[in-house]
Amino acid sequence: MRPLTVTTRDAATGPVLEISGHLDHATAPEVREALANLTIAGGQLLVLDLARLDFCDSSGITVLLAARNIATEQGADIALATVPANTARVLRTIGLDRVFTLYPDAVTATGPQLPGRAMSSMEGA
């Protein structure tokens, strides 16, 4: 089990949170703290890069929704990048694949937004 790490970086589109390891009841407060320390301007895009996420339980899903709420309150958008297959299955099962914009990777999410760049669904996940 890899411990949770949260790394924040800035992109032209807004902040990117790279979340890796296990996101569960014990580690969710770390992500909430990172979110609380973010500066998100209206019109920006908050990207949660999940490329190295090993595990996500219901507490982790709640954190993803909290991040969405924070972005929305600031007038920003949110996207998930590189959602692992096991997490994608959970999001699809509970209908959150229709709530979050999903990208195949953080580079695509933070690049120029061209039609069709976002994944319309989590096919292949």
CSV table of N, CA and C in Angstrom, one decimal:
chain,number,residue,atom,x,y,z
A,1,MET,N,0.8,-1.2,0.0
A,1,MET,CA,0.0,0.0,0.0
A,1,MET,C,0.9,1.2,0.0
A,2,ARG,N,0.7,2.1,-1.0
A,2,ARG,CA,1.4,3.3,-1.1
A,2,ARG,C,0.7,4.4,-0.3
A,3,PRO,N,1.4,5.2,0.5
A,3,PRO,CA,0.8,6.2,1.3
A,3,PRO,C,0.2,7.3,0.3
A,4,LEU,N,-0.7,8.1,0.8
A,4,LEU,CA,-1.3,9.1,0.0
A,4,LEU,C,-0.3,10.3,-0.1
A,5,THR,N,-0.2,10.8,-1.3
A,5,THR,CA,0.5,12.1,-1.5
A,5,THR,C,-0.3,13.0,-2.3
A,6,VAL,N,-0.3,14.2,-2.0
A,6,VAL,CA,-1.0,15.2,-2.8
A,6,VAL,C,0.0,16.3,-3.2
A,7,THR,N,0.1,16.5,-4.5
A,7,THR,CA,1.0,17.5,-5.0
A,7,THR,C,0.2,18.5,-5.8
A,8,THR,N,0.5,19.8,-5.6
A,8,THR,CA,-0.3,20.9,-6.2
A,8,THR,C,0.7,21.6,-7.2
A,9,ARG,N,0.2,21.8,-8.4
A,9,ARG,CA,1.0,22.6,-9.4
A,9,ARG,C,0.0,23.5,-10.1
A,10,ASP,N,0.6,24.5,-10.7
A,10,ASP,CA,-0.2,25.4,-11.5
A,10,ASP,C,-0.1,25.1,-13.0
A,11,ALA,N,-1.2,25.2,-13.7
A,11,ALA,CA,-1.2,25.1,-15.2
A,11,ALA,C,-1.8,26.3,-15.7
A,12,ALA,N,-1.7,26.5,-17.0
A,12,ALA,CA,-2.3,27.7,-17.6
A,12,ALA,C,-3.8,27.8,-17.4
A,13,THR,N,-4.5,26.6,-17.2
A,13,THR,CA,-5.9,26.6,-17.0
A,13,THR,C,-6.3,26.7,-15.5
A,14,GLY,N,-5.4,26.6,-14.6
A,14,GLY,CA,-5.7,26.6,-13.2
A,14,GLY,C,-4.9,25.6,-12.4
A,15,PRO,N,-5.3,25.4,-11.2
A,15,PRO,CA,-4.5,24.4,-10.3
A,15,PRO,C,-4.8,23.0,-10.7
A,16,VAL,N,-3.7,22.2,-10.5
A,16,VAL,CA,-3.8,20.7,-10.7
A,16,VAL,C,-3.4,20.1,-9.4
A,17,LEU,N,-4.2,19.2,-8.9
A,17,LEU,CA,-3.9,18.4,-7.7
A,17,LEU,C,-3.6,17.0,-8.2
A,18,GLU,N,-2.4,16.5,-8.0
A,18,GLU,CA,-2.0,15.2,-8.3
A,18,GLU,C,-2.2,14.4,-7.0
A,19,ILE,N,-3.1,13.4,-7.1
A,19,ILE,CA,-3.4,12.6,-5.9
A,19,ILE,C,-3.0,11.2,-6.2
A,20,SER,N,-2.1,10.7,-5.3
A,20,SER,CA,-1.6,9.3,-5.5
A,20,SER,C,-1.6,8.5,-4.2
A,21,GLY,N,-1.7,7.2,-4.4
A,21,GLY,CA,-1.8,6.3,-3.2
A,21,GLY,C,-3.2,5.9,-2.9
A,22,HIS,N,-3.5,5.8,-1.6
A,22,HIS,CA,-4.8,5.3,-1.2
A,22,HIS,C,-5.6,6.5,-0.7
A,23,LEU,N,-6.7,6.8,-1.3
A,23,LEU,CA,-7.6,7.8,-0.8
A,23,LEU,C,-8.8,7.2,-0.1
A,24,ASP,N,-8.8,7.2,1.2
A,24,ASP,CA,-9.8,6.6,2.0
A,24,ASP,C,-10.2,7.4,3.2
A,25,HIS,N,-10.9,6.8,4.1
A,25,HIS,CA,-11.4,7.5,5.3
A,25,HIS,C,-10.2,8.1,6.1
A,26,ALA,N,-9.1,7.4,6.2
A,26,ALA,CA,-8.0,7.9,7.0
A,26,ALA,C,-7.2,9.0,6.3
A,27,THR,N,-7.2,9.0,4.9
A,27,THR,CA,-6.4,10.0,4.2
A,27,THR,C,-7.2,11.1,3.6
A,28,ALA,N,-8.5,11.0,3.5
A,28,ALA,CA,-9.3,12.1,2.9
A,28,ALA,C,-9.1,13.5,3.5
A,29,PRO,N,-8.8,13.6,4.8
A,29,PRO,CA,-8.6,14.9,5.4
A,29,PRO,C,-7.4,15.6,4.7
A,30,GLU,N,-6.4,14.9,4.3
A,30,GLU,CA,-5.2,15.4,3.7
A,30,GLU,C,-5.6,16.1,2.3
A,31,VAL,N,-6.5,15.5,1.6
A,31,VAL,CA,-6.9,16.1,0.3
A,31,VAL,C,-7.8,17.3,0.6
A,32,ARG,N,-8.6,17.2,1.6
A,32,ARG,CA,-9.5,18.3,2.0
A,32,ARG,C,-8.6,19.5,2.4
A,33,GLU,N,-7.6,19.3,3.1
A,33,GLU,CA,-6.7,20.4,3.5
A,33,GLU,C,-6.0,21.0,2.3
A,34,ALA,N,-5.5,20.2,1.3
A,34,ALA,CA,-4.9,20.7,0.1
A,34,ALA,C,-5.9,21.5,-0.7
A,35,LEU,N,-7.2,21.1,-0.7
A,35,LEU,CA,-8.2,21.8,-1.4
A,35,LEU,C,-8.5,23.2,-0.7
A,36,ALA,N,-8.5,23.2,0.6
A,36,ALA,CA,-8.7,24.4,1.4
A,36,ALA,C,-7.6,25.4,1.1
A,37,ASN,N,-6.4,25.0,0.8
A,37,ASN,CA,-5.3,25.8,0.6
A,37,ASN,C,-5.1,26.3,-0.8
A,38,LEU,N,-6.0,25.9,-1.7
A,38,LEU,CA,-5.9,26.2,-3.1
A,38,LEU,C,-6.5,27.6,-3.4
A,39,THR,N,-5.9,28.3,-4.3
A,39,THR,CA,-6.5,29.5,-4.8
A,39,THR,C,-7.1,29.2,-6.2
A,40,ILE,N,-8.4,29.3,-6.3
A,40,ILE,CA,-9.0,29.0,-7.6
A,40,ILE,C,-9.8,30.3,-8.0
A,41,ALA,N,-9.5,30.8,-9.2
A,41,ALA,CA,-10.2,32.0,-9.7
A,41,ALA,C,-11.3,31.6,-10.5
A,42,GLY,N,-12.3,32.5,-10.6
A,42,GLY,CA,-13.5,32.2,-11.5
A,42,GLY,C,-13.0,32.0,-12.9
A,43,GLY,N,-13.6,31.1,-13.6
A,43,GLY,CA,-13.2,30.8,-14.9
A,43,GLY,C,-12.1,29.8,-15.1
A,44,GLN,N,-11.4,29.5,-14.0
A,44,GLN,CA,-10.3,28.5,-14.1
A,44,GLN,C,-10.9,27.1,-14.1
A,45,LEU,N,-10.0,26.1,-14.3
A,45,LEU,CA,-10.3,24.7,-14.3
A,45,LEU,C,-9.4,24.1,-13.2
A,46,LEU,N,-10.1,23.5,-12.2
A,46,LEU,CA,-9.4,22.6,-11.2
A,46,LEU,C,-9.3,21.2,-11.8
A,47,VAL,N,-8.1,20.7,-11.9
A,47,VAL,CA,-7.9,19.3,-12.4
A,47,VAL,C,-7.4,18.5,-11.3
A,48,LEU,N,-8.1,17.4,-11.1
A,48,LEU,CA,-7.6,16.3,-10.2
A,48,LEU,C,-7.0,15.2,-11.0
A,49,ASP,N,-5.7,15.1,-10.9
A,49,ASP,CA,-5.0,14.1,-11.7
A,49,ASP,C,-4.9,12.8,-10.8
A,50,LEU,N,-5.6,11.8,-11.3
A,50,LEU,CA,-5.7,10.6,-10.5
A,50,LEU,C,-4.8,9.4,-11.1
A,51,ALA,N,-3.8,9.8,-11.9
A,51,ALA,CA,-3.0,8.8,-12.6
A,51,ALA,C,-2.4,7.8,-11.7
A,52,ARG,N,-2.0,8.2,-10.5
A,52,ARG,CA,-1.3,7.4,-9.5
A,52,ARG,C,-2.2,7.0,-8.3
A,53,LEU,N,-3.5,7.1,-8.5
A,53,LEU,CA,-4.4,6.7,-7.4
A,53,LEU,C,-4.5,5.2,-7.4
A,54,ASP,N,-4.2,4.6,-6.3
A,54,ASP,CA,-4.3,3.1,-6.2
A,54,ASP,C,-5.6,2.6,-5.7
A,55,PHE,N,-6.3,3.4,-4.9
A,55,PHE,CA,-7.5,3.0,-4.2
A,55,PHE,C,-8.3,4.2,-3.8
A,56,CYS,N,-9.6,4.1,-4.0
A,56,CYS,CA,-10.5,5.2,-3.6
A,56,CYS,C,-11.8,4.6,-3.0
A,57,ASP,N,-12.1,4.9,-1.8
A,57,ASP,CA,-13.3,4.4,-1.2
A,57,ASP,C,-14.4,5.5,-1.2
A,58,SER,N,-15.5,5.2,-0.5
A,58,SER,CA,-16.6,6.2,-0.5
A,58,SER,C,-16.2,7.6,0.1
A,59,SER,N,-15.2,7.5,1.1
A,59,SER,CA,-14.7,8.8,1.6
A,59,SER,C,-14.0,9.6,0.5
A,60,GLY,N,-13.3,8.9,-0.3
A,60,GLY,CA,-12.6,9.5,-1.4
A,60,GLY,C,-13.5,10.1,-2.4
A,61,ILE,N,-14.6,9.4,-2.7
A,61,ILE,CA,-15.6,9.9,-3.6
A,61,ILE,C,-16.2,11.2,-3.1
A,62,THR,N,-16.4,11.2,-1.8
A,62,THR,CA,-17.0,12.4,-1.1
A,62,THR,C,-16.0,13.5,-1.2
A,63,VAL,N,-14.7,13.3,-1.2
A,63,VAL,CA,-13.7,14.3,-1.4
A,63,VAL,C,-13.8,14.9,-2.8
A,64,LEU,N,-13.9,14.0,-3.8
A,64,LEU,CA,-14.1,14.5,-5.2
A,64,LEU,C,-15.3,15.4,-5.3
A,65,LEU,N,-16.4,15.0,-4.7
A,65,LEU,CA,-17.5,15.9,-4.7
A,65,LEU,C,-17.3,17.2,-4.0
A,66,ALA,N,-16.6,17.2,-2.9
A,66,ALA,CA,-16.2,18.4,-2.1
A,66,ALA,C,-15.4,19.3,-3.0
A,67,ALA,N,-14.5,18.7,-3.7
A,67,ALA,CA,-13.6,19.5,-4.7
A,67,ALA,C,-14.5,20.2,-5.7
A,68,ARG,N,-15.5,19.4,-6.2
A,68,ARG,CA,-16.4,20.0,-7.2
A,68,ARG,C,-17.2,21.2,-6.6
A,69,ASN,N,-17.6,21.0,-5.4
A,69,ASN,CA,-18.3,22.1,-4.7
A,69,ASN,C,-17.5,23.3,-4.5
A,70,ILE,N,-16.2,23.1,-4.1
A,70,ILE,CA,-15.3,24.3,-3.9
A,70,ILE,C,-15.1,25.0,-5.2
A,71,ALA,N,-14.8,24.2,-6.3
A,71,ALA,CA,-14.6,24.9,-7.6
A,71,ALA,C,-15.9,25.7,-8.0
A,72,THR,N,-17.0,25.1,-7.9
A,72,THR,CA,-18.3,25.7,-8.3
A,72,THR,C,-18.5,27.0,-7.5
A,73,GLU,N,-18.2,26.9,-6.2
A,73,GLU,CA,-18.4,28.1,-5.3
A,73,GLU,C,-17.5,29.3,-5.8
A,74,GLN,N,-16.3,29.0,-6.4
A,74,GLN,CA,-15.4,30.0,-6.8
A,74,GLN,C,-15.7,30.4,-8.3
A,75,GLY,N,-16.7,29.8,-8.9
A,75,GLY,CA,-17.0,30.1,-10.3
A,75,GLY,C,-16.0,29.4,-11.3
A,76,ALA,N,-15.4,28.3,-10.8
A,76,ALA,CA,-14.5,27.6,-11.6
A,76,ALA,C,-15.1,26.2,-12.0
A,77,ASP,N,-14.5,25.6,-12.9
A,77,ASP,CA,-14.9,24.2,-13.3
A,77,ASP,C,-13.9,23.2,-12.7
A,78,ILE,N,-14.3,21.9,-12.8
A,78,ILE,CA,-13.5,20.9,-12.3
A,78,ILE,C,-13.4,19.7,-13.4
A,79,ALA,N,-12.3,19.1,-13.4
A,79,ALA,CA,-12.2,17.9,-14.3
A,79,ALA,C,-11.3,16.8,-13.6
A,80,LEU,N,-11.6,15.6,-13.9
A,80,LEU,CA,-10.8,14.5,-13.4
A,80,LEU,C,-10.0,14.0,-14.6
A,81,ALA,N,-8.7,13.7,-14.3
A,81,ALA,CA,-7.8,13.2,-15.4
A,81,ALA,C,-7.2,11.9,-15.0
A,82,THR,N,-7.1,11.0,-16.0
A,82,THR,CA,-6.5,9.7,-15.8
A,82,THR,C,-7.2,8.9,-14.6
A,83,VAL,N,-8.5,8.8,-14.7
A,83,VAL,CA,-9.2,8.0,-13.7
A,83,VAL,C,-8.9,6.5,-13.8
A,84,PRO,N,-8.4,5.9,-12.7
A,84,PRO,CA,-8.1,4.5,-12.8
A,84,PRO,C,-9.4,3.7,-13.0
A,85,ALA,N,-9.2,2.5,-13.6
A,85,ALA,CA,-10.4,1.7,-14.0
A,85,ALA,C,-11.3,1.4,-12.8
A,86,ASN,N,-10.7,1.0,-11.7
A,86,ASN,CA,-11.6,0.7,-10.5
A,86,ASN,C,-12.4,1.9,-10.0
A,87,THR,N,-11.8,3.1,-10.0
A,87,THR,CA,-12.5,4.3,-9.6
A,87,THR,C,-13.5,4.7,-10.7
A,88,ALA,N,-13.1,4.5,-11.9
A,88,ALA,CA,-14.1,4.8,-13.0
A,88,ALA,C,-15.3,4.0,-13.0
A,89,ARG,N,-15.1,2.7,-12.6
A,89,ARG,CA,-16.3,1.8,-12.5
A,89,ARG,C,-17.2,2.3,-11.4
A,90,VAL,N,-16.7,2.8,-10.3
A,90,VAL,CA,-17.5,3.3,-9.2
A,90,VAL,C,-18.2,4.6,-9.6
A,91,LEU,N,-17.5,5.5,-10.3
A,91,LEU,CA,-18.1,6.7,-10.7
A,91,LEU,C,-19.3,6.4,-11.7
A,92,ARG,N,-19.0,5.5,-12.6
A,92,ARG,CA,-20.0,5.1,-13.6
A,92,ARG,C,-21.3,4.5,-12.9
A,93,THR,N,-21.0,3.6,-11.9
A,93,THR,CA,-22.1,3.0,-11.2
A,93,THR,C,-23.0,3.9,-10.5
A,94,ILE,N,-22.4,5.0,-9.9
A,94,ILE,CA,-23.3,5.9,-9.1
A,94,ILE,C,-23.6,7.2,-9.9
A,95,GLY,N,-23.3,7.2,-11.2
A,95,GLY,CA,-23.7,8.3,-12.1
A,95,GLY,C,-22.8,9.5,-12.1
A,96,LEU,N,-21.7,9.5,-11.4
A,96,LEU,CA,-20.8,10.6,-11.3
A,96,LEU,C,-20.0,10.8,-12.6
A,97,ASP,N,-20.0,9.9,-13.5
A,97,ASP,CA,-19.4,10.0,-14.8
A,97,ASP,C,-20.1,11.1,-15.6
A,98,ARG,N,-21.3,11.4,-15.2
A,98,ARG,CA,-22.1,12.5,-15.9
A,98,ARG,C,-22.0,13.8,-15.1
A,99,VAL,N,-21.3,13.8,-14.0
A,99,VAL,CA,-21.2,15.0,-13.2
A,99,VAL,C,-19.8,15.7,-13.4
A,100,PHE,N,-18.8,14.8,-13.6
A,100,PHE,CA,-17.4,15.3,-13.8
A,100,PHE,C,-17.1,15.3,-15.3
A,101,THR,N,-16.3,16.3,-15.7
A,101,THR,CA,-15.7,16.2,-17.0
A,101,THR,C,-14.4,15.3,-16.9
A,102,LEU,N,-14.3,14.4,-17.7
A,102,LEU,CA,-13.2,13.4,-17.6
A,102,LEU,C,-12.2,13.5,-18.8
A,103,TYR,N,-10.9,13.5,-18.5
A,103,TYR,CA,-9.9,13.5,-19.5
A,103,TYR,C,-9.0,12.3,-19.4
A,104,PRO,N,-8.4,11.9,-20.5
A,104,PRO,CA,-7.6,10.7,-20.5
A,104,PRO,C,-6.3,11.0,-19.7
A,105,ASP,N,-5.8,12.3,-19.6
A,105,ASP,CA,-4.6,12.6,-18.9
A,105,ASP,C,-4.6,14.1,-18.6
A,106,ALA,N,-3.7,14.5,-17.7
A,106,ALA,CA,-3.7,15.9,-17.2
A,106,ALA,C,-3.2,16.8,-18.3
A,107,VAL,N,-2.4,16.3,-19.2
A,107,VAL,CA,-1.9,17.2,-20.3
A,107,VAL,C,-3.0,17.6,-21.2
A,108,THR,N,-3.9,16.7,-21.5
A,108,THR,CA,-5.1,17.0,-22.3
A,108,THR,C,-6.0,17.9,-21.6
A,109,ALA,N,-6.2,17.7,-20.3
A,109,ALA,CA,-7.1,18.5,-19.5
A,109,ALA,C,-6.7,19.9,-19.4
A,110,THR,N,-5.3,20.2,-19.3
A,110,THR,CA,-4.8,21.5,-19.1
A,110,THR,C,-4.4,22.2,-20.4
A,111,GLY,N,-4.6,21.4,-21.6
A,111,GLY,CA,-4.2,22.0,-22.9
A,111,GLY,C,-5.3,22.8,-23.4
A,112,PRO,N,-5.1,23.3,-24.6
A,112,PRO,CA,-6.2,24.1,-25.3
A,112,PRO,C,-7.5,23.2,-25.4
A,113,GLN,N,-8.6,23.8,-25.0
A,113,GLN,CA,-9.8,23.0,-25.0
A,113,GLN,C,-10.5,23.0,-26.4
A,114,LEU,N,-10.3,21.9,-27.1
A,114,LEU,CA,-10.8,21.8,-28.4
A,114,LEU,C,-12.0,20.8,-28.3
A,115,PRO,N,-13.0,21.0,-29.2
A,115,PRO,CA,-14.1,20.1,-29.2
A,115,PRO,C,-13.7,18.6,-29.3
A,116,GLY,N,-14.3,17.8,-28.4
A,116,GLY,CA,-14.0,16.4,-28.4
A,116,GLY,C,-12.8,15.9,-27.6
A,117,ARG,N,-12.1,16.8,-26.9
A,117,ARG,CA,-11.0,16.5,-26.2
A,117,ARG,C,-11.3,15.8,-24.9
A,118,ALA,N,-12.4,16.1,-24.3
A,118,ALA,CA,-12.9,15.4,-23.1
A,118,ALA,C,-13.5,14.1,-23.4
A,119,MET,N,-13.3,13.1,-22.5
A,119,MET,CA,-13.9,11.8,-22.8
A,119,MET,C,-15.4,12.0,-22.4
A,120,SER,N,-16.3,11.7,-23.4
A,120,SER,CA,-17.7,11.8,-23.1
A,120,SER,C,-18.2,10.8,-22.1
A,121,SER,N,-17.5,9.7,-22.1
A,121,SER,CA,-17.8,8.7,-21.1
A,121,SER,C,-16.5,8.0,-20.7
A,122,MET,N,-16.6,7.0,-19.8
A,122,MET,CA,-15.4,6.4,-19.4
A,122,MET,C,-15.3,5.0,-20.1
A,123,GLU,N,-15.5,5.0,-21.4
A,123,GLU,CA,-15.3,3.8,-22.1
A,123,GLU,C,-13.9,3.4,-22.1
A,124,GLY,N,-13.7,2.1,-22.0
A,124,GLY,CA,-12.3,1.6,-21.8
A,124,GLY,C,-11.8,1.5,-20.4
A,125,ALA,N,-12.6,2.1,-19.5
A,125,ALA,CA,-12.2,2.1,-18.1
A,125,ALA,C,-12.8,1.0,-17.3
